[in-house]
XYZ file of C-alpha atoms in Angstrom:
562
model
C 110.878 85.955 226.037
C 112.374 83.587 227.862
C 115.330 80.473 226.867
C 112.988 78.350 226.146
C 110.342 79.803 224.471
C 112.823 81.318 221.810
C 114.008 77.561 221.167
C 110.670 76.183 221.219
C 109.851 79.724 218.296
C 112.392 78.381 216.564
C 111.604 74.805 216.399
C 108.279 75.566 215.326
C 110.122 78.080 212.802
C 111.883 75.390 211.151
C 108.442 73.507 210.453
C 108.962 70.761 213.983
C 105.727 68.924 215.016
C 106.638 66.245 217.185
C 110.301 66.149 219.716
C 110.711 62.250 220.403
C 111.809 62.513 223.990
C 111.653 61.482 227.462
C 110.407 64.810 228.490
C 114.145 66.386 229.491
C 114.775 69.453 228.755
C 111.823 69.915 230.641
C 111.239 73.419 229.920
C 111.980 73.742 227.137
C 110.194 70.263 226.388
C 106.718 72.601 228.184
C 107.564 75.784 225.694
C 107.273 73.039 223.189
C 103.875 71.471 223.552
C 102.322 75.314 224.209
C 103.654 76.710 220.717
C 101.395 72.500 219.716
C 104.938 70.538 219.043
C 103.682 67.505 219.852
C 105.980 64.851 222.343
C 105.852 61.785 221.473
C 108.010 59.772 224.920
C 110.142 57.080 224.400
C 111.053 54.164 226.784
C 114.178 54.474 226.314
C 116.374 56.849 224.616
C 117.909 54.953 221.879
C 114.214 53.743 220.987
C 113.794 57.628 220.716
C 116.550 57.540 218.765
C 115.474 54.862 216.157
C 112.079 56.868 215.720
C 113.232 60.068 214.956
C 115.641 58.455 212.449
C 112.569 56.514 211.122
C 110.239 60.238 210.267
C 112.987 61.482 208.380
C 113.637 58.903 206.751
C 109.654 58.645 205.832
C 108.973 62.262 205.866
C 111.082 63.993 204.453
C 111.736 65.970 207.472
C 114.179 66.658 209.412
C 113.811 64.908 212.770
C 114.136 66.395 216.384
C 114.988 64.008 220.011
C 116.230 65.246 222.988
C 117.381 63.434 225.901
C 118.608 64.598 229.180
C 122.490 64.530 230.370
C 124.164 62.011 231.279
C 123.730 58.339 230.407
C 120.730 59.427 229.000
C 122.595 61.121 226.452
C 125.013 58.041 226.675
C 121.764 56.481 224.707
C 121.252 58.514 221.657
C 125.109 57.203 220.454
C 123.953 54.630 218.405
C 121.078 56.293 217.689
C 123.239 58.901 216.254
C 125.958 56.469 214.035
C 123.278 54.985 212.810
C 122.039 57.883 210.859
C 125.898 59.636 210.650
C 126.113 56.083 208.473
C 123.132 55.928 206.859
C 122.723 59.930 206.019
C 119.538 60.576 207.467
C 118.640 63.934 209.157
C 118.051 64.152 213.180
C 118.983 66.436 215.687
C 119.485 66.293 218.691
C 118.751 68.543 221.860
C 120.840 67.436 224.541
C 120.890 69.117 227.742
C 124.657 69.879 229.175
C 125.688 70.404 232.883
C 125.513 74.329 232.686
C 129.226 76.518 232.739
C 129.081 77.403 236.660
C 128.528 73.542 237.604
C 130.818 72.566 234.749
C 133.830 70.341 235.558
C 133.038 69.885 239.174
C 132.129 66.242 239.469
C 128.222 67.944 238.414
C 125.154 65.433 238.318
C 125.399 63.044 235.242
C 128.213 65.985 234.183
C 129.785 63.845 231.173
C 132.073 65.758 228.203
C 129.375 64.961 226.454
C 131.146 67.263 223.050
C 133.086 64.040 223.049
C 130.731 61.476 223.142
C 128.600 62.343 220.434
C 132.405 63.508 218.274
C 132.074 60.686 216.173
C 128.563 60.419 215.169
C 127.385 63.001 214.087
C 128.543 66.145 211.414
C 127.960 68.727 213.699
C 128.202 69.349 217.904
C 128.214 72.523 219.497
C 127.289 74.609 222.978
C 125.341 77.033 223.532
C 125.542 79.090 226.621
C 124.415 82.281 226.263
C 120.849 83.586 224.817
C 122.265 85.624 222.958
C 122.879 82.984 220.051
C 120.204 80.593 220.329
C 118.401 80.742 217.346
C 122.240 81.506 215.089
C 122.935 77.471 216.685
C 119.918 76.321 216.447
C 119.885 77.183 212.478
C 123.366 76.353 212.453
C 122.214 71.966 213.720
C 119.212 72.450 211.269
C 121.510 73.620 208.463
C 124.787 71.443 208.797
C 121.687 68.320 209.161
C 120.077 68.760 205.772
C 122.775 70.573 204.268
C 125.624 68.387 201.776
C 125.127 64.112 202.695
C 122.435 64.872 205.556
C 123.120 63.241 209.101
C 122.596 64.455 212.113
C 123.495 67.288 214.099
C 124.149 67.924 218.429
C 123.487 70.652 219.968
C 124.143 71.033 223.375
C 121.654 73.236 225.710
C 122.924 74.508 229.459
C 120.938 73.870 232.437
C 121.455 76.986 233.093
C 120.444 79.091 230.537
C 117.926 77.084 230.465
C 116.616 77.883 233.570
C 117.505 82.543 233.338
C 114.226 84.597 233.642
C 115.067 87.441 231.657
C 113.036 88.688 229.382
C 114.287 88.720 226.407
C 113.649 89.648 222.116
C 114.328 86.930 220.169
C 117.018 86.715 217.034
C 115.425 88.625 213.664
C 115.588 84.911 211.736
C 112.852 84.266 209.319
C 114.216 80.771 207.539
C 112.502 77.087 208.144
C 115.401 74.700 207.479
C 113.631 71.699 209.040
C 113.365 69.608 205.048
C 115.694 67.824 203.119
C 117.888 67.631 200.766
C 118.240 71.482 201.429
C 120.303 72.942 198.772
C 120.273 70.924 195.991
C 123.109 70.721 194.098
C 123.890 69.465 190.040
C 126.580 68.357 189.510
C 129.477 69.270 186.417
C 127.644 69.987 183.591
C 131.486 68.825 181.016
C 130.803 66.202 183.199
C 127.177 65.000 182.855
C 128.067 64.986 179.090
C 130.698 62.652 179.494
C 128.188 60.669 181.335
C 125.627 60.559 178.494
C 127.864 59.937 175.309
C 129.000 56.656 178.136
C 125.999 55.497 178.572
C 125.447 55.482 175.047
C 128.272 54.076 173.228
C 128.298 51.580 176.309
C 127.914 47.752 175.496
C 126.663 45.837 178.780
C 125.928 48.714 181.143
C 124.378 48.346 184.636
C 123.193 50.778 186.946
C 123.745 50.340 190.502
C 121.389 52.499 193.335
C 121.731 52.575 196.154
C 119.674 55.182 199.641
C 120.715 58.322 197.928
C 119.059 58.023 195.890
C 115.427 57.637 197.307
C 116.898 60.666 200.491
C 117.094 62.816 197.261
C 113.949 61.855 195.974
C 115.188 60.777 192.248
C 112.822 57.736 191.939
C 110.820 59.389 188.454
C 114.252 61.024 187.876
C 115.902 57.157 187.922
C 112.326 55.262 187.095
C 112.897 57.884 183.682
C 116.486 57.315 183.177
C 115.946 53.122 183.360
C 113.401 53.603 180.362
C 115.018 56.267 178.401
C 117.885 54.295 178.014
C 117.283 51.118 178.624
C 119.124 50.427 181.334
C 119.283 47.364 183.360
C 119.214 48.363 187.346
C 120.349 47.068 190.342
C 119.324 48.278 193.798
C 120.912 47.959 197.354
C 118.957 47.396 200.683
C 118.745 51.538 201.058
C 117.973 51.554 197.563
C 114.812 49.339 197.448
C 112.294 51.009 196.549
C 113.689 53.774 193.988
C 112.606 51.847 191.066
C 109.597 48.962 190.446
C 110.972 45.569 190.718
C 108.337 44.413 188.816
C 110.155 46.284 185.607
C 111.590 44.743 182.968
C 114.516 45.979 183.254
C 114.592 45.931 186.923
C 117.046 43.190 188.667
C 116.255 43.414 191.978
C 118.914 43.546 195.054
C 121.864 42.778 195.252
C 125.347 42.203 197.492
C 126.356 39.801 200.202
C 122.816 38.006 199.625
C 122.807 36.188 196.188
C 123.431 32.332 197.496
C 120.543 29.761 196.692
C 116.993 31.550 196.563
C 118.249 34.825 196.876
C 117.319 37.466 194.326
C 118.885 38.366 192.066
C 121.136 35.397 192.109
C 120.346 33.807 188.070
C 120.458 37.611 187.320
C 124.530 37.696 188.531
C 126.040 37.927 184.953
C 124.593 41.237 184.450
C 126.668 42.801 187.041
C 130.016 41.241 186.678
C 129.986 41.140 182.704
C 129.381 45.294 183.124
C 131.433 46.965 181.647
C 129.840 50.296 182.420
C 128.347 50.355 186.022
C 126.587 53.734 186.822
C 126.706 54.653 191.227
C 124.156 56.282 192.092
C 123.892 57.541 196.035
C 126.218 54.493 196.989
C 128.619 53.813 199.649
C 129.746 51.088 197.309
C 129.622 50.092 201.264
C 131.161 45.890 202.351
C 127.313 44.523 202.641
C 126.230 46.702 198.579
C 128.908 44.394 196.915
C 129.968 41.525 198.700
C 133.317 43.135 199.858
C 134.163 44.429 197.139
C 134.508 41.686 194.927
C 130.613 41.839 193.193
C 131.349 44.562 191.181
C 133.845 44.348 188.107
C 136.848 45.904 188.471
C 137.952 46.158 184.894
C 134.371 48.082 183.770
C 134.060 52.020 184.084
C 132.178 53.818 186.085
C 130.366 56.733 185.941
C 129.548 57.734 189.850
C 126.306 60.393 191.219
C 127.063 61.141 195.337
C 126.866 64.046 197.030
C 128.834 63.403 199.129
C 132.589 64.221 197.199
C 134.325 61.720 199.069
C 132.186 58.870 198.133
C 133.368 58.876 194.576
C 136.097 56.780 193.550
C 136.660 55.283 197.632
C 136.367 52.344 196.309
C 136.110 52.226 192.702
C 137.407 54.831 190.486
C 134.917 56.898 188.949
C 134.107 59.801 187.103
C 133.062 62.447 189.685
C 129.161 62.916 189.020
C 129.472 65.290 192.323
C 125.926 66.661 193.221
C 122.516 65.768 194.326
C 120.741 62.648 192.904
C 117.890 63.788 191.162
C 119.731 67.553 189.563
C 121.718 65.375 187.847
C 120.041 62.655 186.848
C 117.210 65.419 185.092
C 120.177 67.192 183.362
C 121.257 62.958 182.705
C 118.737 62.246 181.326
C 118.431 65.178 179.852
C 122.274 65.031 178.131
C 120.716 61.272 176.781
C 117.494 62.468 175.309
C 119.538 63.541 172.458
C 121.926 61.349 172.415
C 121.882 58.633 169.870
C 120.678 55.444 172.446
C 119.805 52.947 168.646
C 122.884 51.042 170.593
C 120.390 50.882 174.009
C 117.611 50.190 172.481
C 118.691 47.258 170.667
C 120.009 45.296 173.549
C 116.523 45.613 175.132
C 115.220 42.920 174.388
C 118.145 40.692 174.825
C 118.012 42.259 178.679
C 114.285 41.735 178.881
C 114.850 38.142 177.883
C 117.602 37.772 180.104
C 116.587 39.268 183.467
C 113.242 37.475 182.851
C 114.528 34.199 182.254
C 116.241 35.268 186.171
C 113.416 35.960 187.074
C 111.450 32.876 186.297
C 114.130 30.851 187.880
C 114.468 32.201 190.234
C 110.716 31.441 191.191
C 111.194 27.547 190.787
C 113.947 27.335 192.765
C 112.304 29.315 195.713
C 108.267 27.241 195.620
C 109.802 24.768 198.342
C 109.770 27.225 200.539
C 107.477 29.710 199.517
C 104.356 27.452 199.753
C 105.805 25.157 202.125
C 103.004 23.319 204.749
C 106.545 23.124 206.970
C 105.638 23.775 210.617
C 108.023 25.624 212.171
C 106.657 28.344 209.752
C 109.524 28.715 206.626
C 109.797 32.943 206.834
C 109.737 33.271 203.335
C 106.585 30.948 203.014
C 105.277 33.679 205.098
C 105.889 36.687 203.110
C 105.365 35.786 199.116
C 101.419 35.746 202.005
C 101.858 38.645 202.799
C 103.696 40.153 199.399
C 100.063 39.896 198.268
C 98.385 41.028 200.664
C 100.914 44.076 200.398
C 99.169 47.559 198.666
C 101.457 49.416 196.273
C 101.979 52.458 199.269
C 102.265 49.980 202.242
C 105.477 50.984 204.196
C 107.646 48.297 205.309
C 110.311 48.313 207.856
C 112.857 45.598 208.059
C 115.782 45.183 211.350
C 118.449 44.813 210.716
C 120.455 40.915 210.774
C 118.101 38.340 209.146
C 114.542 40.546 208.549
C 116.821 43.691 205.853
C 117.545 40.149 204.343
C 113.588 38.678 204.145
C 111.954 41.906 203.202
C 114.925 42.863 200.413
C 114.342 39.059 198.858
C 110.856 38.045 199.509
C 109.125 41.094 198.921
C 108.714 43.108 195.822
C 108.854 46.749 195.163
C 106.396 47.963 193.374
C 105.013 51.247 193.098
C 104.604 53.999 195.443
C 106.089 51.226 197.710
C 108.940 52.538 200.066
C 111.312 49.888 202.469
C 113.250 50.655 205.461
C 115.688 49.424 207.159
C 118.938 49.794 209.241
C 121.628 48.951 207.078
C 124.400 52.086 208.499
C 125.588 50.672 211.410
C 122.932 47.926 210.614
C 122.140 47.465 214.848
C 119.469 45.488 216.035
C 116.000 46.870 217.872
C 115.859 49.527 214.929
C 113.220 47.164 213.648
C 109.926 48.662 216.200
C 111.290 51.820 216.656
C 111.519 53.126 213.398
C 108.199 51.360 212.487
C 107.105 54.118 214.433
C 108.590 56.408 212.956
C 107.912 56.875 209.869
C 103.972 55.921 210.975
C 104.129 58.437 212.918
C 105.950 60.730 209.188
C 103.427 59.335 206.848
C 99.849 59.171 209.393
C 97.612 57.771 206.128
C 99.909 55.019 205.319
C 99.793 51.663 205.959
C 103.335 50.297 208.367
C 104.555 46.502 208.777
C 107.633 46.283 209.749
C 109.635 42.968 209.751
C 111.861 42.063 213.327
C 113.295 38.599 214.743
C 112.385 37.891 218.284
C 116.444 38.683 218.514
C 115.955 42.294 217.731
C 113.027 42.608 219.267
C 113.756 41.403 222.529
C 116.143 44.775 222.237
C 112.957 47.539 222.060
C 109.766 45.368 223.313
C 108.855 47.912 226.343
C 108.580 49.914 223.124
C 104.978 47.522 222.852
C 103.188 51.024 225.439
C 104.597 53.843 223.734
C 103.124 53.243 219.887
C 99.233 51.644 222.475
C 99.545 55.482 224.247
C 100.263 56.935 221.212
C 97.880 54.998 219.383
C 100.562 54.429 216.679
C 98.806 51.812 214.419
C 101.731 49.852 213.473
C 102.397 45.672 212.736
C 105.349 43.644 213.886
C 105.938 40.641 212.997
C 108.076 38.628 215.475
C 109.831 35.672 213.322
C 110.070 33.755 216.282
C 112.890 31.534 215.944
C 114.097 32.243 220.214
C 118.021 31.779 217.900
C 120.243 34.489 217.134
C 119.802 33.871 213.802
C 122.886 34.834 211.535
C 124.962 35.301 215.112
C 124.710 30.779 215.323
C 125.032 30.041 211.736
C 128.136 32.114 210.974
C 130.092 30.698 214.333
C 128.472 27.168 212.734
C 129.907 27.821 208.925
C 133.406 29.501 210.094
C 134.551 27.329 212.971
C 132.080 24.238 212.903
C 130.527 25.364 216.286
C 128.927 28.169 217.983
C 129.010 30.189 221.392
C 126.817 29.082 224.046
C 124.536 32.275 224.306
C 122.911 32.031 220.717
C 120.339 30.641 221.822
C 117.552 31.863 223.619
C 114.406 29.444 226.199
C 111.173 30.297 223.983
C 108.943 33.347 224.813
C 105.498 34.287 224.461
C 105.016 37.913 222.868
C 101.791 37.828 222.260
C 101.573 37.578 226.010
C 103.851 40.464 225.661
C 101.798 42.812 223.507
C 98.724 41.629 225.407
C 100.597 42.991 228.916
C 101.505 46.208 227.216
C 97.351 46.200 225.993
C 98.154 45.193 222.388
C 95.735 43.055 220.437
C 98.123 40.316 219.730
C 97.860 37.414 217.189
C 99.818 34.193 217.492
C 100.923 32.261 213.861
C 101.965 28.902 214.074
C 100.909 26.701 211.187
C 101.221 28.077 207.615
C 96.955 27.312 206.689
C 96.562 30.488 209.398
C 98.722 32.735 207.412
C 95.887 34.151 205.239
C 92.854 34.233 208.010
C 96.158 36.480 210.257
C 97.398 38.626 208.143
C 94.078 40.076 206.833
C 92.964 41.006 210.429
C 96.046 42.334 210.954
C 95.859 44.652 207.993
C 92.238 45.415 209.073
C 93.106 47.196 212.424
C 93.669 50.244 213.291
C 95.626 50.132 216.222
C 98.988 48.382 216.683
C 99.005 45.053 216.064
C 101.829 42.243 216.715
C 101.688 38.787 215.382
C 104.526 36.405 216.137
C 105.608 33.995 213.733
C 106.635 30.778 215.435
C 109.544 30.541 212.967
C 111.878 27.732 212.088
C 114.567 27.511 213.924
C 117.369 26.805 210.457
C 115.645 28.325 208.018
C 118.530 30.981 206.725
C 118.541 33.255 203.833
C 121.046 33.785 201.157
C 124.134 34.210 202.193
C 126.825 32.196 200.672
C 128.514 31.258 203.172
C 125.097 28.997 205.198
C 125.054 27.762 201.779
C 127.533 24.971 202.660
C 125.673 23.991 206.589
C 123.598 20.791 206.646
C 120.104 22.680 206.968
C 120.869 25.090 204.463
């Protein structure tokens, strides 16, 4: 068997169904195609990496993205950086200059080991046929084990051109799903955590994206009910609990100013005496620059990565997989006296019910607004009425993520995906395409600003060519909103590239053969959404939005139009 076929057979063994690639390395791609592995041809490598990211997040499988050496490989860097920060398992198979041509100024030669060093868990080069299966297995193990993340395997062009037939390596393991290995935290510490929670006066749980990566939603929901605990989430953790539950706080972090969904519940967080962190990096945005969570509280931290525990808040260390560790914690709690927690439940529920009622009153003006250009909150309030409980909602970075976090509800099996690892613009639409490929039977709705969507217009053709039926709403306000408003708030003025000329995104979509709807007035929202959601093809909604609409970020609160 020649090297390209050996790579393809190893990929098939790991359950790989798709290569997100632009036909490079071509021999490997053709060999994979012969085995039924389908190529999803992106228009640019950065979008291909984002598609692979969305596929991995939504499917529970390790995604594979491929690229040519040189500038194509360099375009993978931002996507892999997001995967590294957000703990998403992706294997990048990158064509590499062969040893005979290396360090001779070969075509598109680049030191790719150095290129990927800062954006991957693991980067290696395979140059001999005898090690193909070994190295590919190592890449999948690196991506899917421990804290998941990207692994990069550089593949020599000389190796791929080798015509000698050899027997493949004798490996049989399937390593293409994650978490690959589940480990449970120390039982003694789990018992200690259970006792702390049973005795706590005002505990709260703060769940991050690690809950969802672990598939620990059922165990967290049981903990919430069993121990009568209020649960808040990060943006990436949204969906780990049902936000309609009477003990659910919603998404917290740095956007809890006026009209923020958890604004009125903030005392539950700041007055907590015990904080349970689960799969939570305690990053800057999720902690409002490390000011939101109480410093005098006692912390219990569950995380697969021991380096995250105690990074910002010294804690009882429960190093392990969230699902297994929560399962054990629930068992330990079941044998404790939880009467104290039970007695506190009614007060917590009453507090949260009042907070949610106050929030509904505070946002009524924008969610029922008849103004044009449209308020994003009005559009999202109409969307919320029409989303299915199994919808996958994908949001781009910047305002889009904040709108979705605050104005759409996590309920039942609804899933939310946002690029919050690095929070770069342009991820939304490709993430949604990858999510739909990974979940063809679930509806996918994407929200992106016009600034972010401008990075990836070309992938409209990809959606049409591959028949990827997602709905994308482009919030078209002709402005880089976060940039402009943050500059105005901090500096009293803004730089001169924050405003765009008008762009007809519907016309762009139609030019690509994609169905397009243009939305200009509140009275049109219901009909447009119903038409888009009923379609079985990709649809773009060009939503003409108010450029002065700002989400609940405290720094914006002093601006005249807030």
